[in-house]
PDB file of C-alpha atoms in Angstrom:
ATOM      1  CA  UNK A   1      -2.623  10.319  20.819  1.00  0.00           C
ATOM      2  CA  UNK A   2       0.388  10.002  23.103  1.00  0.00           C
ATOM      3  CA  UNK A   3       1.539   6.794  20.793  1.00  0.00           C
ATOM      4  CA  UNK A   4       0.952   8.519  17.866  1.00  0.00           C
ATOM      5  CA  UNK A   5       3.329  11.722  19.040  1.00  0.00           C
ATOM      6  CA  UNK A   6       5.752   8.972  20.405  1.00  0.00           C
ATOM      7  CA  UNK A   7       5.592   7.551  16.560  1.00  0.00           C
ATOM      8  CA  UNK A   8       6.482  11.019  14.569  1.00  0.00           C
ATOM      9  CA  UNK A   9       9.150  12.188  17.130  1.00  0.00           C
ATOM     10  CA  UNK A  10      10.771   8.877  16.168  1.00  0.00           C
ATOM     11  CA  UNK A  11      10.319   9.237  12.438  1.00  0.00           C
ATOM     12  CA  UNK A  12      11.625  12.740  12.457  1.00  0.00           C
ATOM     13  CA  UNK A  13      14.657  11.307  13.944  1.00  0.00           C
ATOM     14  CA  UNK A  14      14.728   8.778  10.830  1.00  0.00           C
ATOM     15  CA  UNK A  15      14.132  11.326   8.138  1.00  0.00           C
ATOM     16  CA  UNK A  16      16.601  13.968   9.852  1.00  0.00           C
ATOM     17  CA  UNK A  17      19.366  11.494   9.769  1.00  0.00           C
ATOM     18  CA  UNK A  18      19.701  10.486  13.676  1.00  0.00           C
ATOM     19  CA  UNK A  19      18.200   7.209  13.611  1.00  0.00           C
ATOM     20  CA  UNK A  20      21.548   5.125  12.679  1.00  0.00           C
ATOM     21  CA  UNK A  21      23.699   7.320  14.870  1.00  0.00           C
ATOM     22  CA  UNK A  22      22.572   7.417  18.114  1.00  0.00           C
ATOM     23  CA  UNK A  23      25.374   9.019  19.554  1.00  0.00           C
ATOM     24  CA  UNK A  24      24.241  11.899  17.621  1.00  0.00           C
ATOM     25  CA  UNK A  25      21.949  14.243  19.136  1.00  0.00           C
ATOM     26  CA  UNK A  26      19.377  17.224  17.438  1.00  0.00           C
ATOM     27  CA  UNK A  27      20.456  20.767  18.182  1.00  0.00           C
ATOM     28  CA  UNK A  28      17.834  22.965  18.862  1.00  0.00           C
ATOM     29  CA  UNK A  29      15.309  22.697  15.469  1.00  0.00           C
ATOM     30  CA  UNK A  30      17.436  19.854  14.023  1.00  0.00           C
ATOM     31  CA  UNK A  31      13.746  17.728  13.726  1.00  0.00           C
ATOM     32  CA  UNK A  32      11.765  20.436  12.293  1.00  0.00           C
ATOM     33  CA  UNK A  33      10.836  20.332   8.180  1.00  0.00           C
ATOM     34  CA  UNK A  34      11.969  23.337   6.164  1.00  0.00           C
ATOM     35  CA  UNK A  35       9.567  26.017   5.512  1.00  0.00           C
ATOM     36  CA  UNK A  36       9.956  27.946   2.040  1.00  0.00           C
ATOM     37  CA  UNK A  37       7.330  30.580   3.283  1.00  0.00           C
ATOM     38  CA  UNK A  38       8.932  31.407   6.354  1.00  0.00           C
ATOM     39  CA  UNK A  39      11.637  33.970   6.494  1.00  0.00           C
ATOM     40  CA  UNK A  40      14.923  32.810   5.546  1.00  0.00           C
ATOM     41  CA  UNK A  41      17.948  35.096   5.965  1.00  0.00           C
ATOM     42  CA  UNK A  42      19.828  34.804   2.478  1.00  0.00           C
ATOM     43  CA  UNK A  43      17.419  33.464   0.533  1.00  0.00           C
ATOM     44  CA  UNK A  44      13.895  35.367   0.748  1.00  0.00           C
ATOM     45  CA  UNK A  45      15.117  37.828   2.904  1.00  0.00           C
ATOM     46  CA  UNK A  46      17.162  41.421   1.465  1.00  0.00           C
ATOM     47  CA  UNK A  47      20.815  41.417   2.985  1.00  0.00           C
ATOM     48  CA  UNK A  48      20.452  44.434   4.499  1.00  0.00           C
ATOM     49  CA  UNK A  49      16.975  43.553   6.406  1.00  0.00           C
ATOM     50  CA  UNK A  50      18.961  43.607  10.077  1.00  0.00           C
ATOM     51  CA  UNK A  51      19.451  47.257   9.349  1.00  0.00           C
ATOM     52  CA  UNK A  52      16.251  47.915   7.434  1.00  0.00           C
ATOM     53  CA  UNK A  53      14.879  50.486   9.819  1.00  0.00           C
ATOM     54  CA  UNK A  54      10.977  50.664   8.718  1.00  0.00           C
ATOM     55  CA  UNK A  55      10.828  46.558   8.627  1.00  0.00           C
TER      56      UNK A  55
ATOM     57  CA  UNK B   1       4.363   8.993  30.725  1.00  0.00           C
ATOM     58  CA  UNK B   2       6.226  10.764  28.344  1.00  0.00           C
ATOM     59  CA  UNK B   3       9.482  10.959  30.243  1.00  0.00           C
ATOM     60  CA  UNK B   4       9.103   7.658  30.938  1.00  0.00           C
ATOM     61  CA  UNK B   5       9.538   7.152  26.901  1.00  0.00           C
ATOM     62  CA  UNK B   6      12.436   9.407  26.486  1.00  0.00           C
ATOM     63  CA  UNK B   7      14.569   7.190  27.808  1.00  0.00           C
ATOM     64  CA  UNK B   8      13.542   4.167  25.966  1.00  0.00           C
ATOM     65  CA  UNK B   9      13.564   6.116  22.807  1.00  0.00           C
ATOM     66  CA  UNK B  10      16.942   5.146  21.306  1.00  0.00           C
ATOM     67  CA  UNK B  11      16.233   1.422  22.160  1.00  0.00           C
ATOM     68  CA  UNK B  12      12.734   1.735  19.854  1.00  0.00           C
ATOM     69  CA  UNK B  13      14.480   3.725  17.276  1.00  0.00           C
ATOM     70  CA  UNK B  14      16.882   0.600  16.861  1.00  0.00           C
ATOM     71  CA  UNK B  15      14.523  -2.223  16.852  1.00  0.00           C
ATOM     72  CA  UNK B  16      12.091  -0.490  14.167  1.00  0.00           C
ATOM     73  CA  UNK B  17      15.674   0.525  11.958  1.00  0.00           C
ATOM     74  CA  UNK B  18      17.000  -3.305  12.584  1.00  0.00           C
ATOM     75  CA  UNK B  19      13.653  -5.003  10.773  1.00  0.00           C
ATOM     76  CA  UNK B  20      13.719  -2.623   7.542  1.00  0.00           C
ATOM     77  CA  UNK B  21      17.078  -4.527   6.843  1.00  0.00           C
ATOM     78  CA  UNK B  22      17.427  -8.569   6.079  1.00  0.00           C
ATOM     79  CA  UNK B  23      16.840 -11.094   8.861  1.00  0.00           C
ATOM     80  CA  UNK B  24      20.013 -12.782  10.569  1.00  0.00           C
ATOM     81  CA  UNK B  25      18.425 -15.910   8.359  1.00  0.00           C
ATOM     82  CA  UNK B  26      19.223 -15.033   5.129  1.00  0.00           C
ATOM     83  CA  UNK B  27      17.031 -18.696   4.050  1.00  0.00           C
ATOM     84  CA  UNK B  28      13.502 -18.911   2.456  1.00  0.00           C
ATOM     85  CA  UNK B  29      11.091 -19.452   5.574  1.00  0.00           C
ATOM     86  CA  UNK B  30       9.533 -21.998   3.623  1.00  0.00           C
ATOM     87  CA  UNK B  31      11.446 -24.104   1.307  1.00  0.00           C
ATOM     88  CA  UNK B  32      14.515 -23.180   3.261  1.00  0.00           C
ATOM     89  CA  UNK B  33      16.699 -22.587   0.410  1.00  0.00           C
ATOM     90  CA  UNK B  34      18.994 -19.381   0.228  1.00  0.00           C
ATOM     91  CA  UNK B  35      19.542 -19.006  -3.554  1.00  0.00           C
ATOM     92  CA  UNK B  36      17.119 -16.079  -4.855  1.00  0.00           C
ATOM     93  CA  UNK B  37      15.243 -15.817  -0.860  1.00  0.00           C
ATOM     94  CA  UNK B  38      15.278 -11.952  -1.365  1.00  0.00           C
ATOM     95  CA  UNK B  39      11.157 -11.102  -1.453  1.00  0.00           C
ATOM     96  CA  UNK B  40       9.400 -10.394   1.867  1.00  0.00           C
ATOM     97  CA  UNK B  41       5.775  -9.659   2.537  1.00  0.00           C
ATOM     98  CA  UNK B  42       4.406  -6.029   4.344  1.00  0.00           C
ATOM     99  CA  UNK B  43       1.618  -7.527   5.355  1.00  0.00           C
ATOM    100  CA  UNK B  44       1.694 -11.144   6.202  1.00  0.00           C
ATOM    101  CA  UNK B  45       2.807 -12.053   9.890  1.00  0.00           C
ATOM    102  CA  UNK B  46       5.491 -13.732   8.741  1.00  0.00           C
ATOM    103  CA  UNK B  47       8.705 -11.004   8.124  1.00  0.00           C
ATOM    104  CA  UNK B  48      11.227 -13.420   7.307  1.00  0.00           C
ATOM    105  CA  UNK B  49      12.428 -13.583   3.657  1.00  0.00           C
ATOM    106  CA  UNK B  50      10.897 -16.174   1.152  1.00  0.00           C
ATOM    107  CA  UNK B  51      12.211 -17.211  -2.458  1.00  0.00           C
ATOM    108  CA  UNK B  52      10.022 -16.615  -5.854  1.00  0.00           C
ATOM    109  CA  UNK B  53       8.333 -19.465  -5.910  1.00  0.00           C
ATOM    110  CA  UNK B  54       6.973 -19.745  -2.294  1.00  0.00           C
ATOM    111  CA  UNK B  55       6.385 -15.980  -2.259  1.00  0.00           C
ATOM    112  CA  UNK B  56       3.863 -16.718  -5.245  1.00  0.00           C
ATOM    113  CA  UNK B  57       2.510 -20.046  -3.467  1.00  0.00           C
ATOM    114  CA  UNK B  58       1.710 -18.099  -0.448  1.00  0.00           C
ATOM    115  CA  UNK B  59       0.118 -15.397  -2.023  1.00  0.00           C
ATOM    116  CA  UNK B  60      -2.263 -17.846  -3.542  1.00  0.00           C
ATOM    117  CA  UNK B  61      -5.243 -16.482  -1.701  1.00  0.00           C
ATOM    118  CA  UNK B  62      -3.760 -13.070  -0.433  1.00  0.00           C
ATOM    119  CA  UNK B  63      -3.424 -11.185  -3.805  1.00  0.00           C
ATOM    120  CA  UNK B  64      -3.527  -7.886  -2.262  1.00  0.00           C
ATOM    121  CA  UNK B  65      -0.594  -7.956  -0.374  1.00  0.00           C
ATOM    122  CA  UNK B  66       2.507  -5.632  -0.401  1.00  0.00           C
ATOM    123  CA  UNK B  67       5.715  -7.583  -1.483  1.00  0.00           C
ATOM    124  CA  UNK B  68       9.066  -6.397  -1.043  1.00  0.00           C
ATOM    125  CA  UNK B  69      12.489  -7.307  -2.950  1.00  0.00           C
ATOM    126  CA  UNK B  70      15.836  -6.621  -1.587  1.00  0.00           C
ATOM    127  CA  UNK B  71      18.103  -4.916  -3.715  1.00  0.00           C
ATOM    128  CA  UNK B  72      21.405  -5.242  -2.057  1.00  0.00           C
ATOM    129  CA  UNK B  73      21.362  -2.186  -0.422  1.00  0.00           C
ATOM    130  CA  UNK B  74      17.242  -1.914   0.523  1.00  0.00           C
ATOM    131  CA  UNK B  75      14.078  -3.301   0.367  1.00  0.00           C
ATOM    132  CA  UNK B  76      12.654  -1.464  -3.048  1.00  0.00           C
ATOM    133  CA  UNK B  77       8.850  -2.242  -3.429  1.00  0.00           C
ATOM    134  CA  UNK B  78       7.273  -4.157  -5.876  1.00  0.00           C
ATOM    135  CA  UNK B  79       4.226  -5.564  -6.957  1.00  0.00           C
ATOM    136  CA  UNK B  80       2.892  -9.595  -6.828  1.00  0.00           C
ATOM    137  CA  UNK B  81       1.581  -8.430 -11.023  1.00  0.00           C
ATOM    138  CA  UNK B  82       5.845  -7.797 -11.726  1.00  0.00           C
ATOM    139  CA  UNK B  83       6.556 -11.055 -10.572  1.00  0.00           C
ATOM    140  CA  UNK B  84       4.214 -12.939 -12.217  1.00  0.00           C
ATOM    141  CA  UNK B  85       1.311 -13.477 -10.165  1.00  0.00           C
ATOM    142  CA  UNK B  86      -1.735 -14.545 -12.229  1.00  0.00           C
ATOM    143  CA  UNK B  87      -5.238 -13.726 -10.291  1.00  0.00           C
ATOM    144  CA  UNK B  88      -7.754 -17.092 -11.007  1.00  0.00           C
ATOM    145  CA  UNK B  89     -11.095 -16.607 -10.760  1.00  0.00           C
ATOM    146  CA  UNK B  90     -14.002 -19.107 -10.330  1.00  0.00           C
ATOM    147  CA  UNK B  91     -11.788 -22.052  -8.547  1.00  0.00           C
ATOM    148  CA  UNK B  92     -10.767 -20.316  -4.658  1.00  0.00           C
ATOM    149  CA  UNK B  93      -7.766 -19.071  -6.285  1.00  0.00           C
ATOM    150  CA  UNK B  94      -6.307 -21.703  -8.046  1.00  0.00           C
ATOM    151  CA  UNK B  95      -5.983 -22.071 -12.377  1.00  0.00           C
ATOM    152  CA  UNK B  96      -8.901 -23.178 -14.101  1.00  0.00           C
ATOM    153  CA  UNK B  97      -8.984 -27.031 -15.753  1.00  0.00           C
ATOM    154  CA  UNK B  98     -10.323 -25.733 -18.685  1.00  0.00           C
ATOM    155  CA  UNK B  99      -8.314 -22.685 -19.339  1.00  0.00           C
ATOM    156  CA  UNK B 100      -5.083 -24.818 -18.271  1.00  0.00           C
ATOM    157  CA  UNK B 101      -5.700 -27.464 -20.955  1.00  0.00           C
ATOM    158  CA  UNK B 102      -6.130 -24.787 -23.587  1.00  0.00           C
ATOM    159  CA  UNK B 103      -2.923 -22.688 -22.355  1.00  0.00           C
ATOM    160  CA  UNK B 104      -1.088 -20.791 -24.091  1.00  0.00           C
ATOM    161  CA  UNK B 105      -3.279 -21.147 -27.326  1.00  0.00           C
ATOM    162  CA  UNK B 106      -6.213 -18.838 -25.488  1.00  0.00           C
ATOM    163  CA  UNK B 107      -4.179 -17.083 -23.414  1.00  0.00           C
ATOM    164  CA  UNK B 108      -4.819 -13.731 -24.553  1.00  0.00           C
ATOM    165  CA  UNK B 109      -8.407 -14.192 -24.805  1.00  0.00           C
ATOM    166  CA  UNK B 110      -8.522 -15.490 -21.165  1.00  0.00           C
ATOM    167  CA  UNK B 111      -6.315 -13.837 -19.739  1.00  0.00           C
ATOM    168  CA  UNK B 112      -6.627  -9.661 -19.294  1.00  0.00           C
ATOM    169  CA  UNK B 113      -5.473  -6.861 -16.814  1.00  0.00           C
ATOM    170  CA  UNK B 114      -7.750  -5.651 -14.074  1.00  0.00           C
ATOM    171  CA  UNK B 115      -7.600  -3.266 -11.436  1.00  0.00           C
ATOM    172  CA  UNK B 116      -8.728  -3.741  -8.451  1.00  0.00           C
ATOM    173  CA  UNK B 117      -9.365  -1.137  -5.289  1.00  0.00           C
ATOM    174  CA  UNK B 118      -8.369  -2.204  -2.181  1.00  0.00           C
ATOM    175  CA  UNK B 119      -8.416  -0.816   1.490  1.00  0.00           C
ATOM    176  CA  UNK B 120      -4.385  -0.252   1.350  1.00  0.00           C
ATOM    177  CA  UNK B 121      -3.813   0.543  -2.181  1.00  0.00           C
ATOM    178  CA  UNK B 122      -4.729   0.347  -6.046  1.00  0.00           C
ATOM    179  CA  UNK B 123      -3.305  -3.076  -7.711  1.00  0.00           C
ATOM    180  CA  UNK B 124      -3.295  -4.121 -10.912  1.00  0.00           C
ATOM    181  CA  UNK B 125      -3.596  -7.854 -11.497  1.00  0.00           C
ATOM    182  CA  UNK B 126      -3.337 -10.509 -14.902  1.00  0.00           C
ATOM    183  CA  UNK B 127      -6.777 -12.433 -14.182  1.00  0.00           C
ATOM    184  CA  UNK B 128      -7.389 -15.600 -15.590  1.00  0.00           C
ATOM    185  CA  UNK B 129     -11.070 -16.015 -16.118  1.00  0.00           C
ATOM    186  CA  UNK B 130     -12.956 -19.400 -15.277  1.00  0.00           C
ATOM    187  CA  UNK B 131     -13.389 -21.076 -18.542  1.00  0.00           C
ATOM    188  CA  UNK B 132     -15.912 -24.360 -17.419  1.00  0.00           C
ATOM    189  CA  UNK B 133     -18.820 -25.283 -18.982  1.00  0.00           C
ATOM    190  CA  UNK B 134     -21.768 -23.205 -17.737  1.00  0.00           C
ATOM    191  CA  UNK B 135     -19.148 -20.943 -15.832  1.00  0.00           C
ATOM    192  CA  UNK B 136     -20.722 -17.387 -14.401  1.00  0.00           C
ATOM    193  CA  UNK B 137     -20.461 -14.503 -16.334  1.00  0.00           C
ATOM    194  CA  UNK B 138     -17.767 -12.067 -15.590  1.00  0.00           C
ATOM    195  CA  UNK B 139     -19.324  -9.637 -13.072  1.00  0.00           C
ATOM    196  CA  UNK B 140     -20.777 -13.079 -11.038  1.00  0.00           C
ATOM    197  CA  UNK B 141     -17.020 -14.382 -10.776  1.00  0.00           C
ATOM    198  CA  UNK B 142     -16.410 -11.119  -9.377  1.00  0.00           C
ATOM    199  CA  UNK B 143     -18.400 -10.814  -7.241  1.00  0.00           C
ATOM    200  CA  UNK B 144     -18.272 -14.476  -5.671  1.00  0.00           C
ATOM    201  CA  UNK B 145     -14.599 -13.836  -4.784  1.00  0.00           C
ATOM    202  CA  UNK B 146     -16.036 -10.704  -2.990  1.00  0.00           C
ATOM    203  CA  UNK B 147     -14.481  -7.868  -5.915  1.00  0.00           C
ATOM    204  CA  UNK B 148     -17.333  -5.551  -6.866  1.00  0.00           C
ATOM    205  CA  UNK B 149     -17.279  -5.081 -10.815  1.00  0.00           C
ATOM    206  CA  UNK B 150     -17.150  -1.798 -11.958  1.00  0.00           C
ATOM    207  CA  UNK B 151     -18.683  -2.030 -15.035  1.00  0.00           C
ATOM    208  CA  UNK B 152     -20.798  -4.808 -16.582  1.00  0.00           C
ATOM    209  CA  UNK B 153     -20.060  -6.054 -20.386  1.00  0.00           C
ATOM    210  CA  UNK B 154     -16.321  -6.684 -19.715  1.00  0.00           C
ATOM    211  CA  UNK B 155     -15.164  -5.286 -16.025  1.00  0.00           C
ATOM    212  CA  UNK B 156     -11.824  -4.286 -16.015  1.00  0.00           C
ATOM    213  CA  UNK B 157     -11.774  -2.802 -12.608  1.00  0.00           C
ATOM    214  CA  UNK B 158     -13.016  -3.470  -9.632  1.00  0.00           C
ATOM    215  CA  UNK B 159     -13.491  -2.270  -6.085  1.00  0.00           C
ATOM    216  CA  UNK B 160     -12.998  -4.895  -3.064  1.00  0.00           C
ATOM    217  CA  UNK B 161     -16.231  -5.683  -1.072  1.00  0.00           C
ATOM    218  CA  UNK B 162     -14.121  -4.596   2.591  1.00  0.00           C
ATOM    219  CA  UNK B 163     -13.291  -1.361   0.273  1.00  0.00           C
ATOM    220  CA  UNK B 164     -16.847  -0.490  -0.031  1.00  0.00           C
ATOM    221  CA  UNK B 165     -17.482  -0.962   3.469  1.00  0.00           C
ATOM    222  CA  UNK B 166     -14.834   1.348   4.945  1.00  0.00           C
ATOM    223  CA  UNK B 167     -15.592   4.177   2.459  1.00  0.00           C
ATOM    224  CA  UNK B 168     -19.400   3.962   3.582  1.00  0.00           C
ATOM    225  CA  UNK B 169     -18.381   4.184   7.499  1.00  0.00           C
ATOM    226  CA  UNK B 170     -15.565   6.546   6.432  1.00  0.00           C
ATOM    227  CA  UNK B 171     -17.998   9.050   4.259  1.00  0.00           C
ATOM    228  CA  UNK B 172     -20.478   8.519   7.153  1.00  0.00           C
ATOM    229  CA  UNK B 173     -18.407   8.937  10.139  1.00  0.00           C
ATOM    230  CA  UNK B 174     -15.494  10.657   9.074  1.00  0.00           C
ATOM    231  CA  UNK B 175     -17.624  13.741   6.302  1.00  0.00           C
ATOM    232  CA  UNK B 176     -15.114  11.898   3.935  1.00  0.00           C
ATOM    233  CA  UNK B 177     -15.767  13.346   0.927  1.00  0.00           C
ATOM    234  CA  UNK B 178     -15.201  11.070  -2.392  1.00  0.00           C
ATOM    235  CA  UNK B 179     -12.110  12.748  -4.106  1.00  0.00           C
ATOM    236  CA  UNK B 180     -10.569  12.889  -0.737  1.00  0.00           C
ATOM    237  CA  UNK B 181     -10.680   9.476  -0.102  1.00  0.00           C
ATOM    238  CA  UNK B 182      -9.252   8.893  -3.700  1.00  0.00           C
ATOM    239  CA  UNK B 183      -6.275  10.854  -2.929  1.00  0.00           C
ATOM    240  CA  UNK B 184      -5.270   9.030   0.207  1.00  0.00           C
ATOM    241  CA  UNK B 185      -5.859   5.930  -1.678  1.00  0.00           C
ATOM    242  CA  UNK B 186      -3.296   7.006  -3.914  1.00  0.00           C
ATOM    243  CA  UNK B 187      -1.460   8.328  -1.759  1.00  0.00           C
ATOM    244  CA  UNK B 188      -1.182   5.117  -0.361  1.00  0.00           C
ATOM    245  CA  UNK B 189      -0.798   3.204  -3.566  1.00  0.00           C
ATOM    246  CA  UNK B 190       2.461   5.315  -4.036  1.00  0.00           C
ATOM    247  CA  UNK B 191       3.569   7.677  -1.722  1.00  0.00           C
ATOM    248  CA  UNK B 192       6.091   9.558  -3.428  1.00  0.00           C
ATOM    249  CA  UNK B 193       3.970  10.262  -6.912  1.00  0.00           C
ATOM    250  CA  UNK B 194       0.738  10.183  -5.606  1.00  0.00           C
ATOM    251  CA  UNK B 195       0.241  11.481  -9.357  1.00  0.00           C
ATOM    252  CA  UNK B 196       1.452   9.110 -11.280  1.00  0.00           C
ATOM    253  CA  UNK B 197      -1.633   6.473 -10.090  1.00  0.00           C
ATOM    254  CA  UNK B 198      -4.565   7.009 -12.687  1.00  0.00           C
ATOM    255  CA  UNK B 199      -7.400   7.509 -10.347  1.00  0.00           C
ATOM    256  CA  UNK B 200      -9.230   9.990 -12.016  1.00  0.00           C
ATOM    257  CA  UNK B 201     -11.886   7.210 -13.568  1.00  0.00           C
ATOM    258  CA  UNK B 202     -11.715   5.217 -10.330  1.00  0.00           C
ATOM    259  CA  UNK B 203     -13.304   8.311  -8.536  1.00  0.00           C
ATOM    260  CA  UNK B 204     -16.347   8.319 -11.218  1.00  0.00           C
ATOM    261  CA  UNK B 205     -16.741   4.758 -10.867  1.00  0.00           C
ATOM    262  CA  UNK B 206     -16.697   5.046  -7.223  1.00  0.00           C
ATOM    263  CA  UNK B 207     -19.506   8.084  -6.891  1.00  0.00           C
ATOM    264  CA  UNK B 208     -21.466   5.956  -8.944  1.00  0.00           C
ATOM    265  CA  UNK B 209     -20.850   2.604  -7.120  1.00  0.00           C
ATOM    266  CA  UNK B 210     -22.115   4.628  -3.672  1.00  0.00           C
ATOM    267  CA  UNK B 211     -25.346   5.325  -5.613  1.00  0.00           C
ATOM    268  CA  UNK B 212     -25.797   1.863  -6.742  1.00  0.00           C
ATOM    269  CA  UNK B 213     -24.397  -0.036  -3.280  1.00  0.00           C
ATOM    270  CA  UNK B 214     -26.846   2.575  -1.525  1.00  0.00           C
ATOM    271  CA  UNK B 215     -29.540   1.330  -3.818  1.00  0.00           C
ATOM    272  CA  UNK B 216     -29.314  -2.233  -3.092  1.00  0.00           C
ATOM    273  CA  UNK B 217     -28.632  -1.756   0.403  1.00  0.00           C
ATOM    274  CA  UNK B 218     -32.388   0.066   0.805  1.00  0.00           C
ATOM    275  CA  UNK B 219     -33.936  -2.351  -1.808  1.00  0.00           C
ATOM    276  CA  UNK B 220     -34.595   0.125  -4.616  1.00  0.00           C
TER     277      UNK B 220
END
């Protein structure tokens, strides 16, 4: 299990492009995938949702 | 234990980056020559690079491994069938005496496409058929070099003996459920178009084949 977490955290590196720069680090969410259901400001989200009182 | 890890992370990260590109030894590991050494096995021990010839000769009796060709810029994958492989049956892997003295003349009716299912992926092969005197019928040469036929009259696919075993344990152990264990194998057979690998009849065959293997295995 703890090989197999060890494994993806260095493959999300890889696909995130940090593996041939090492001097390079992820901010904060730089490994994780994009998710088209999640909320998105500009893009599934109305511009005016910050002010959106009832939301 | 984790911590531990974190700071041997970038050091890992390196060596697996450093042996998805070409060895230092840019020579074939067998013949030694460096002219065309640009094929290299997944699956053998061996990760050095080999030339065409040698890649085939080694492959003799390990037709289901994963070759790899470097492009220039990667290593693209490709298949032992593009490069010419031809799978003999009836002789441990190498050509038949009889179907080599009639070559090219009998070549098509000798010679035919099959697919074969394997623990790591779908492959398709060219299969020379042993042509001796009294040589077994089809489904027998299969199933001497361990390939279970999927069909009788003229098999054109078949499912690896090790194959049949791991589905069993994995239907068993693991509530695998047939078209699930289809999809990972093409899934594994290509990972980026899992749909592009005509499994759909390799699923029937393979429902039925669990009947029939059960069959034999209790005697009925």
């Amino acid at each position: 299990m703890r090989v197999s977490q060890q494994w993806e955290n260095i493959q999300a590196h890889i696909w995130h492009g940090y593996g041939h720069d090492l001097d390079k680090t992820p901010d904060n969410g730089g490994l994780v995938e994009f998710c088209a259901a999640c909320a998105q400001p500009g893009i599934n989200l109305p511009s005016d949702w910050r002010t959106q009182k009832d939301q | 234990m984790m911590r531990d890890w974190q700071s041997h992370r970038d050091n890992f990260l390196s060596e697996i980056l450093s042996v998805e590109g070409p060895p230092q030894d840019k020579s074939c590991g067998n013949c030694g020559r460096t002219e065309q050494a640009i094929y290299r096995c997944s699956d053998c021990f061996y990760s050095g690079l080999l030339c065409l010839d040698c890649c085939l000769k080694d492959h003799i009796r390990h037709p289901f491994h994963h070759i790899k060709v470097w492009t220039g810029q990667y290593f693209s994958p490709t298949t032992l069938h593009r490069l010419g492989y031809i799978l003999h049956l009836g002789h441990g892997g190498l050509p038949c005496p009889i179907s080599g003295e009639q070559g090219e003349r009998d070549s098509k009716a000798s010679k035919g496409t099959l697919i074969v299912v394997d623990i790591r992926s779908i492959h398709s092969h060219s299969v020379s058929w042993c042509r001796c005197p009294g040589a077994p019928s089809r489904p027998a040469q299969l199933l001497r070099m361990h390939l279970y036929p999927a069909s009788i009259q003229s098999p054109r696919t078949a499912f690896t003996f090790q194959l049949l075993e791991y589905y069993h344990l994995d239907s068993v152990e693991c509530n695998t459920t047939p078209l699930s264990f289809c999809n990972k194998l093409r899934r594994l057979t290509n990972k980026y178009n899992p749909d592009a690998v005509p499994v759909s009849a390799i699923l029937l065959v393979l429902l039925n084949l669990d009947s029939q293997e059960h069959r034999i295995d209790i005697g009925n």
